[in-house]
Amino acid sequence: MTEGHGDEDDPAERKMRFLFQLRSRGVTDPRVLAVMERIDRGLFVRGQFADRAYEDTPLPIPCGQTISQPSVVGLMTQSLNPGPRDTVLEIGTGSGYQAAVLSGLCRRVYTVDRHRRLVQEAEAIFRQLGLSNITAQVADGSRGLPDQAPFDRILVTAAAEDPPGPLLAQLKIGGIMVVPVGQSDAVQTLIRVTRTETGFDYDELRQVRFVPLVEGLGQT
């Protein structure tokens, strides 16, 4: 691969670099890599940060939120291990990028966000991409979606001090939840929770930094 300014705008070169970044940071599941190759992160990053869409970095989006860096999206998705028949709940729609990645790996994605603007903008991209297996709605993510529970998988893209009880209750036996936990002003730990017949098993995965999980609905 040659270096030079001409490569910067070449989609094939850009995609190759993007996938190399993912692999070099531990995203090795071929299903996850394939769907992240297919879903263009550039569609989900607008405005002044659009030219940084393919960097492995978190970026600001409206409503004081962020779009996670691609390697974290990949690692969280890989840890969640969604199957083609699974129903997944995502807490924190944000830009919609994580939900779009999940949609290529499972039967149905329910995604909720407390900010109406983010849900509406994400829905527009889902329609543009023809992702008909995503249901997005404005809701208090800390309470989950009891009407649609139980879920095979739950992915939380905001940090709680502990895995939220209502979300644990909405996880099927044998189901997996991936959630960042820790104080909102410090580095958090990404946790994988597996529900068993007798309780919950917890695995610490890696250090991360996410916006805090906030109860209630946003003003926008």
PDB file of C-alpha atoms in Angstrom:
ATOM      1  CA  MET A   1       0.000   0.000   0.000  1.00  0.00           C
ATOM      2  CA  THR A   2       1.578   3.257  -1.065  1.00  0.00           C
ATOM      3  CA  GLU A   3       1.437   6.394   0.994  1.00  0.00           C
ATOM      4  CA  GLY A   4       0.495   9.759  -0.408  1.00  0.00           C
ATOM      5  CA  HIS A   5      -2.213  12.338  -0.529  1.00  0.00           C
ATOM      6  CA  GLY A   6      -3.966  10.551  -3.353  1.00  0.00           C
ATOM      7  CA  ASP A   7      -4.803   7.614  -1.066  1.00  0.00           C
ATOM      8  CA  GLU A   8      -6.719   9.747   1.393  1.00  0.00           C
ATOM      9  CA  ASP A   9      -9.802   9.945  -0.822  1.00  0.00           C
ATOM     10  CA  ASP A  10      -9.599   6.429  -2.256  1.00  0.00           C
ATOM     11  CA  PRO A  11     -12.478   4.444  -0.696  1.00  0.00           C
ATOM     12  CA  ALA A  12     -10.705   1.098  -1.090  1.00  0.00           C
ATOM     13  CA  GLU A  13      -7.542   2.341   0.630  1.00  0.00           C
ATOM     14  CA  ARG A  14      -9.572   4.043   3.333  1.00  0.00           C
ATOM     15  CA  LYS A  15     -11.569   0.889   4.013  1.00  0.00           C
ATOM     16  CA  MET A  16      -8.380  -1.194   4.146  1.00  0.00           C
ATOM     17  CA  ARG A  17      -6.852   1.162   6.722  1.00  0.00           C
ATOM     18  CA  PHE A  18     -10.108   1.198   8.703  1.00  0.00           C
ATOM     19  CA  LEU A  19     -10.209  -2.621   8.915  1.00  0.00           C
ATOM     20  CA  PHE A  20      -6.503  -2.783   9.754  1.00  0.00           C
ATOM     21  CA  GLN A  21      -7.117  -0.410  12.701  1.00  0.00           C
ATOM     22  CA  LEU A  22      -9.909  -2.670  13.957  1.00  0.00           C
ATOM     23  CA  ARG A  23      -7.844  -5.848  13.711  1.00  0.00           C
ATOM     24  CA  SER A  24      -4.791  -4.255  15.322  1.00  0.00           C
ATOM     25  CA  ARG A  25      -6.919  -3.308  18.348  1.00  0.00           C
ATOM     26  CA  GLY A  26      -8.347  -6.785  18.865  1.00  0.00           C
ATOM     27  CA  VAL A  27     -11.468  -6.946  16.693  1.00  0.00           C
ATOM     28  CA  THR A  28     -10.988 -10.404  15.178  1.00  0.00           C
ATOM     29  CA  ASP A  29     -14.501 -11.858  14.773  1.00  0.00           C
ATOM     30  CA  PRO A  30     -14.965 -12.219  10.994  1.00  0.00           C
ATOM     31  CA  ARG A  31     -18.717 -11.546  11.214  1.00  0.00           C
ATOM     32  CA  VAL A  32     -18.130  -8.286  13.083  1.00  0.00           C
ATOM     33  CA  LEU A  33     -15.390  -7.197  10.676  1.00  0.00           C
ATOM     34  CA  ALA A  34     -17.586  -7.980   7.667  1.00  0.00           C
ATOM     35  CA  VAL A  35     -20.510  -5.894   8.894  1.00  0.00           C
ATOM     36  CA  MET A  36     -18.238  -3.010   9.941  1.00  0.00           C
ATOM     37  CA  GLU A  37     -16.733  -3.069   6.460  1.00  0.00           C
ATOM     38  CA  ARG A  38     -20.236  -2.812   5.017  1.00  0.00           C
ATOM     39  CA  ILE A  39     -21.665  -0.055   7.273  1.00  0.00           C
ATOM     40  CA  ASP A  40     -20.113   3.299   6.340  1.00  0.00           C
ATOM     41  CA  ARG A  41     -19.265   5.211   9.540  1.00  0.00           C
ATOM     42  CA  GLY A  42     -19.034   8.353   7.436  1.00  0.00           C
ATOM     43  CA  LEU A  43     -22.841   8.451   7.178  1.00  0.00           C
ATOM     44  CA  PHE A  44     -23.092   8.857  10.951  1.00  0.00           C
ATOM     45  CA  VAL A  45     -20.557  11.694  11.408  1.00  0.00           C
ATOM     46  CA  ARG A  46     -21.617  15.118  10.163  1.00  0.00           C
ATOM     47  CA  GLY A  47     -20.419  18.690  10.301  1.00  0.00           C
ATOM     48  CA  GLN A  48     -16.921  19.748  11.215  1.00  0.00           C
ATOM     49  CA  PHE A  49     -15.809  16.222  12.216  1.00  0.00           C
ATOM     50  CA  ALA A  50     -16.930  14.495   9.001  1.00  0.00           C
ATOM     51  CA  ASP A  51     -13.379  14.248   7.658  1.00  0.00           C
ATOM     52  CA  ARG A  52     -12.363  12.261  10.764  1.00  0.00           C
ATOM     53  CA  ALA A  53     -15.076   9.619  10.416  1.00  0.00           C
ATOM     54  CA  TYR A  54     -12.613   6.830   9.616  1.00  0.00           C
ATOM     55  CA  GLU A  55     -10.176   7.527  12.432  1.00  0.00           C
ATOM     56  CA  ASP A  56     -10.229   5.241  15.453  1.00  0.00           C
ATOM     57  CA  THR A  57     -11.390   7.973  17.773  1.00  0.00           C
ATOM     58  CA  PRO A  58     -14.630   9.001  19.506  1.00  0.00           C
ATOM     59  CA  LEU A  59     -16.218  12.129  18.032  1.00  0.00           C
ATOM     60  CA  PRO A  60     -18.805  14.634  19.287  1.00  0.00           C
ATOM     61  CA  ILE A  61     -22.396  14.389  18.016  1.00  0.00           C
ATOM     62  CA  PRO A  62     -25.418  16.575  18.905  1.00  0.00           C
ATOM     63  CA  CYS A  63     -27.027  16.697  22.374  1.00  0.00           C
ATOM     64  CA  GLY A  64     -23.666  16.518  24.143  1.00  0.00           C
ATOM     65  CA  GLN A  65     -23.156  12.879  23.166  1.00  0.00           C
ATOM     66  CA  THR A  66     -20.407  11.039  21.276  1.00  0.00           C
ATOM     67  CA  ILE A  67     -20.027   8.393  18.602  1.00  0.00           C
ATOM     68  CA  SER A  68     -17.731   5.714  20.025  1.00  0.00           C
ATOM     69  CA  GLN A  69     -14.429   4.944  18.391  1.00  0.00           C
ATOM     70  CA  PRO A  70     -14.794   2.114  15.857  1.00  0.00           C
ATOM     71  CA  SER A  71     -12.524  -0.319  17.712  1.00  0.00           C
ATOM     72  CA  VAL A  72     -14.677   0.008  20.857  1.00  0.00           C
ATOM     73  CA  VAL A  73     -17.831  -0.574  18.780  1.00  0.00           C
ATOM     74  CA  GLY A  74     -16.171  -3.658  17.333  1.00  0.00           C
ATOM     75  CA  LEU A  75     -14.932  -4.992  20.661  1.00  0.00           C
ATOM     76  CA  MET A  76     -18.294  -4.438  22.380  1.00  0.00           C
ATOM     77  CA  THR A  77     -20.121  -6.129  19.514  1.00  0.00           C
ATOM     78  CA  GLN A  78     -17.648  -9.019  19.536  1.00  0.00           C
ATOM     79  CA  SER A  79     -18.066  -9.429  23.317  1.00  0.00           C
ATOM     80  CA  LEU A  80     -21.847  -9.372  22.978  1.00  0.00           C
ATOM     81  CA  ASN A  81     -21.649 -12.205  20.402  1.00  0.00           C
ATOM     82  CA  PRO A  82     -25.119 -11.650  18.882  1.00  0.00           C
ATOM     83  CA  GLY A  83     -26.539 -14.552  16.905  1.00  0.00           C
ATOM     84  CA  PRO A  84     -28.667 -14.389  13.739  1.00  0.00           C
ATOM     85  CA  ARG A  85     -31.857 -15.298  15.657  1.00  0.00           C
ATOM     86  CA  ASP A  86     -31.259 -12.952  18.596  1.00  0.00           C
ATOM     87  CA  THR A  87     -33.263  -9.933  19.666  1.00  0.00           C
ATOM     88  CA  VAL A  88     -30.951  -7.196  20.949  1.00  0.00           C
ATOM     89  CA  LEU A  89     -31.695  -4.130  23.077  1.00  0.00           C
ATOM     90  CA  GLU A  90     -29.319  -1.197  22.741  1.00  0.00           C
ATOM     91  CA  ILE A  91     -29.389   1.534  25.381  1.00  0.00           C
ATOM     92  CA  GLY A  92     -28.157   4.811  23.884  1.00  0.00           C
ATOM     93  CA  THR A  93     -28.871   5.137  20.168  1.00  0.00           C
ATOM     94  CA  GLY A  94     -26.570   8.133  19.765  1.00  0.00           C
ATOM     95  CA  SER A  95     -25.572   8.456  16.117  1.00  0.00           C
ATOM     96  CA  GLY A  96     -27.149   5.090  15.262  1.00  0.00           C
ATOM     97  CA  TYR A  97     -23.827   3.562  14.174  1.00  0.00           C
ATOM     98  CA  GLN A  98     -23.730   0.820  16.813  1.00  0.00           C
ATOM     99  CA  ALA A  99     -27.343  -0.178  16.100  1.00  0.00           C
ATOM    100  CA  ALA A 100     -26.586  -0.344  12.381  1.00  0.00           C
ATOM    101  CA  VAL A 101     -23.657  -2.689  13.064  1.00  0.00           C
ATOM    102  CA  LEU A 102     -25.815  -4.875  15.320  1.00  0.00           C
ATOM    103  CA  SER A 103     -28.575  -5.036  12.714  1.00  0.00           C
ATOM    104  CA  GLY A 104     -26.304  -7.015  10.403  1.00  0.00           C
ATOM    105  CA  LEU A 105     -25.691  -9.667  13.050  1.00  0.00           C
ATOM    106  CA  CYS A 106     -29.059 -10.391  14.661  1.00  0.00           C
ATOM    107  CA  ARG A 107     -32.756 -10.776  13.913  1.00  0.00           C
ATOM    108  CA  ARG A 108     -33.997  -7.534  15.504  1.00  0.00           C
ATOM    109  CA  VAL A 109     -32.529  -4.509  17.257  1.00  0.00           C
ATOM    110  CA  TYR A 110     -34.489  -2.312  19.638  1.00  0.00           C
ATOM    111  CA  THR A 111     -32.582   0.890  20.347  1.00  0.00           C
ATOM    112  CA  VAL A 112     -33.602   3.674  22.713  1.00  0.00           C
ATOM    113  CA  ASP A 113     -32.266   7.129  23.480  1.00  0.00           C
ATOM    114  CA  ARG A 114     -33.431   9.921  25.761  1.00  0.00           C
ATOM    115  CA  HIS A 115     -32.838  12.539  23.041  1.00  0.00           C
ATOM    116  CA  ARG A 116     -35.564  12.779  20.396  1.00  0.00           C
ATOM    117  CA  ARG A 117     -33.288  14.546  17.902  1.00  0.00           C
ATOM    118  CA  LEU A 118     -30.779  11.681  17.951  1.00  0.00           C
ATOM    119  CA  VAL A 119     -33.487   9.050  17.456  1.00  0.00           C
ATOM    120  CA  GLN A 120     -34.979  10.942  14.516  1.00  0.00           C
ATOM    121  CA  GLU A 121     -31.621  11.495  12.819  1.00  0.00           C
ATOM    122  CA  ALA A 122     -30.617   7.852  13.327  1.00  0.00           C
ATOM    123  CA  GLU A 123     -33.951   6.636  11.942  1.00  0.00           C
ATOM    124  CA  ALA A 124     -33.365   8.656   8.780  1.00  0.00           C
ATOM    125  CA  ILE A 125     -30.020   6.887   8.235  1.00  0.00           C
ATOM    126  CA  PHE A 126     -31.555   3.474   8.944  1.00  0.00           C
ATOM    127  CA  ARG A 127     -34.156   4.165   6.238  1.00  0.00           C
ATOM    128  CA  GLN A 128     -31.448   5.350   3.846  1.00  0.00           C
ATOM    129  CA  LEU A 129     -29.546   2.080   4.398  1.00  0.00           C
ATOM    130  CA  GLY A 130     -32.683  -0.076   4.247  1.00  0.00           C
ATOM    131  CA  LEU A 131     -32.142  -1.436   7.766  1.00  0.00           C
ATOM    132  CA  SER A 132     -35.701  -2.579   8.417  1.00  0.00           C
ATOM    133  CA  ASN A 133     -34.916  -4.731  11.470  1.00  0.00           C
ATOM    134  CA  ILE A 134     -34.157  -1.761  13.752  1.00  0.00           C
ATOM    135  CA  THR A 135     -36.848  -0.213  15.971  1.00  0.00           C
ATOM    136  CA  ALA A 136     -35.727   3.101  17.474  1.00  0.00           C
ATOM    137  CA  GLN A 137     -37.653   5.045  20.072  1.00  0.00           C
ATOM    138  CA  VAL A 138     -37.354   7.815  22.625  1.00  0.00           C
ATOM    139  CA  ALA A 139     -37.283   6.305  26.103  1.00  0.00           C
ATOM    140  CA  ASP A 140     -35.508   6.311  29.459  1.00  0.00           C
ATOM    141  CA  GLY A 141     -32.782   3.765  28.764  1.00  0.00           C
ATOM    142  CA  SER A 142     -32.152   3.067  32.436  1.00  0.00           C
ATOM    143  CA  ARG A 143     -35.544   1.328  32.514  1.00  0.00           C
ATOM    144  CA  GLY A 144     -35.029  -0.706  29.364  1.00  0.00           C
ATOM    145  CA  LEU A 145     -38.031  -1.798  27.312  1.00  0.00           C
ATOM    146  CA  PRO A 146     -40.123  -4.063  29.545  1.00  0.00           C
ATOM    147  CA  ASP A 147     -42.864  -4.417  26.914  1.00  0.00           C
ATOM    148  CA  GLN A 148     -40.418  -6.143  24.542  1.00  0.00           C
ATOM    149  CA  ALA A 149     -38.470  -8.126  27.143  1.00  0.00           C
ATOM    150  CA  PRO A 150     -36.835 -10.544  27.600  1.00  0.00           C
ATOM    151  CA  PHE A 151     -33.853  -9.955  25.316  1.00  0.00           C
ATOM    152  CA  ASP A 152     -31.129 -12.328  24.136  1.00  0.00           C
ATOM    153  CA  ARG A 153     -28.555  -9.544  24.264  1.00  0.00           C
ATOM    154  CA  ILE A 154     -28.390  -6.052  25.807  1.00  0.00           C
ATOM    155  CA  LEU A 155     -25.726  -3.491  24.905  1.00  0.00           C
ATOM    156  CA  VAL A 156     -25.380  -0.316  26.979  1.00  0.00           C
ATOM    157  CA  THR A 157     -23.404   2.549  25.440  1.00  0.00           C
ATOM    158  CA  ALA A 158     -23.426   4.795  28.518  1.00  0.00           C
ATOM    159  CA  ALA A 159     -21.774   4.207  31.875  1.00  0.00           C
ATOM    160  CA  ALA A 160     -23.659   3.270  35.038  1.00  0.00           C
ATOM    161  CA  GLU A 161     -22.214   2.898  38.531  1.00  0.00           C
ATOM    162  CA  ASP A 162     -23.505  -0.683  38.495  1.00  0.00           C
ATOM    163  CA  PRO A 163     -25.307  -2.794  35.866  1.00  0.00           C
ATOM    164  CA  PRO A 164     -28.875  -1.391  36.061  1.00  0.00           C
ATOM    165  CA  GLY A 165     -31.300  -3.748  37.812  1.00  0.00           C
ATOM    166  CA  PRO A 166     -34.168  -3.235  35.323  1.00  0.00           C
ATOM    167  CA  LEU A 167     -31.848  -4.220  32.467  1.00  0.00           C
ATOM    168  CA  LEU A 168     -30.563  -7.317  34.255  1.00  0.00           C
ATOM    169  CA  ALA A 169     -34.191  -8.346  34.808  1.00  0.00           C
ATOM    170  CA  GLN A 170     -34.907  -8.021  31.060  1.00  0.00           C
ATOM    171  CA  LEU A 171     -32.118 -10.415  30.068  1.00  0.00           C
ATOM    172  CA  LYS A 172     -33.038 -13.975  29.112  1.00  0.00           C
ATOM    173  CA  ILE A 173     -31.431 -16.871  30.933  1.00  0.00           C
ATOM    174  CA  GLY A 174     -28.315 -17.556  28.901  1.00  0.00           C
ATOM    175  CA  GLY A 175     -28.387 -13.974  27.654  1.00  0.00           C
ATOM    176  CA  ILE A 176     -25.470 -11.542  27.647  1.00  0.00           C
ATOM    177  CA  MET A 177     -25.261  -7.853  28.527  1.00  0.00           C
ATOM    178  CA  VAL A 178     -22.217  -5.679  27.833  1.00  0.00           C
ATOM    179  CA  VAL A 179     -22.119  -2.466  29.868  1.00  0.00           C
ATOM    180  CA  PRO A 180     -19.495   0.086  31.000  1.00  0.00           C
ATOM    181  CA  VAL A 181     -19.542   0.549  34.774  1.00  0.00           C
ATOM    182  CA  GLY A 182     -17.834   3.067  37.027  1.00  0.00           C
ATOM    183  CA  GLN A 183     -17.988   6.672  38.127  1.00  0.00           C
ATOM    184  CA  SER A 184     -18.877   8.977  35.242  1.00  0.00           C
ATOM    185  CA  ASP A 185     -15.879  11.260  35.776  1.00  0.00           C
ATOM    186  CA  ALA A 186     -13.289   8.453  35.693  1.00  0.00           C
ATOM    187  CA  VAL A 187     -12.248   5.646  33.410  1.00  0.00           C
ATOM    188  CA  GLN A 188     -14.806   2.875  33.486  1.00  0.00           C
ATOM    189  CA  THR A 189     -14.564  -0.884  33.090  1.00  0.00           C
ATOM    190  CA  LEU A 190     -16.419  -2.688  30.337  1.00  0.00           C
ATOM    191  CA  ILE A 191     -18.282  -5.623  31.893  1.00  0.00           C
ATOM    192  CA  ARG A 192     -19.875  -8.654  30.268  1.00  0.00           C
ATOM    193  CA  VAL A 193     -22.774 -10.050  32.291  1.00  0.00           C
ATOM    194  CA  THR A 194     -24.138 -13.524  31.524  1.00  0.00           C
ATOM    195  CA  ARG A 195     -27.451 -14.540  33.084  1.00  0.00           C
ATOM    196  CA  THR A 196     -27.475 -18.105  34.384  1.00  0.00           C
ATOM    197  CA  GLU A 197     -30.164 -20.283  35.956  1.00  0.00           C
ATOM    198  CA  THR A 198     -28.953 -19.199  39.382  1.00  0.00           C
ATOM    199  CA  GLY A 199     -27.835 -15.599  38.913  1.00  0.00           C
ATOM    200  CA  PHE A 200     -25.306 -13.558  36.963  1.00  0.00           C
ATOM    201  CA  ASP A 201     -21.687 -14.112  35.993  1.00  0.00           C
ATOM    202  CA  TYR A 202     -19.491 -11.032  35.512  1.00  0.00           C
ATOM    203  CA  ASP A 203     -16.369 -10.705  33.350  1.00  0.00           C
ATOM    204  CA  GLU A 204     -14.193  -7.580  33.199  1.00  0.00           C
ATOM    205  CA  LEU A 205     -13.149  -6.872  29.610  1.00  0.00           C
ATOM    206  CA  ARG A 206     -11.176  -3.615  29.368  1.00  0.00           C
ATOM    207  CA  GLN A 207     -10.983   0.029  30.420  1.00  0.00           C
ATOM    208  CA  VAL A 208     -13.242   2.439  28.516  1.00  0.00           C
ATOM    209  CA  ARG A 209     -14.698   5.931  28.781  1.00  0.00           C
ATOM    210  CA  PHE A 210     -18.361   6.652  28.038  1.00  0.00           C
ATOM    211  CA  VAL A 211     -20.846   9.395  28.770  1.00  0.00           C
ATOM    212  CA  PRO A 212     -22.916   8.662  31.894  1.00  0.00           C
ATOM    213  CA  LEU A 213     -26.238   6.820  31.770  1.00  0.00           C
ATOM    214  CA  VAL A 214     -28.807   9.449  32.763  1.00  0.00           C
ATOM    215  CA  GLU A 215     -32.337   8.725  33.905  1.00  0.00           C
ATOM    216  CA  GLY A 216     -35.321  10.494  32.356  1.00  0.00           C
ATOM    217  CA  LEU A 217     -35.783  12.029  28.905  1.00  0.00           C
ATOM    218  CA  GLY A 218     -33.640  14.733  27.334  1.00  0.00           C
ATOM    219  CA  GLN A 219     -34.831  18.206  26.408  1.00  0.00           C
ATOM    220  CA  THR A 220     -33.964  17.764  22.711  1.00  0.00           C
TER     221      THR A 220
END
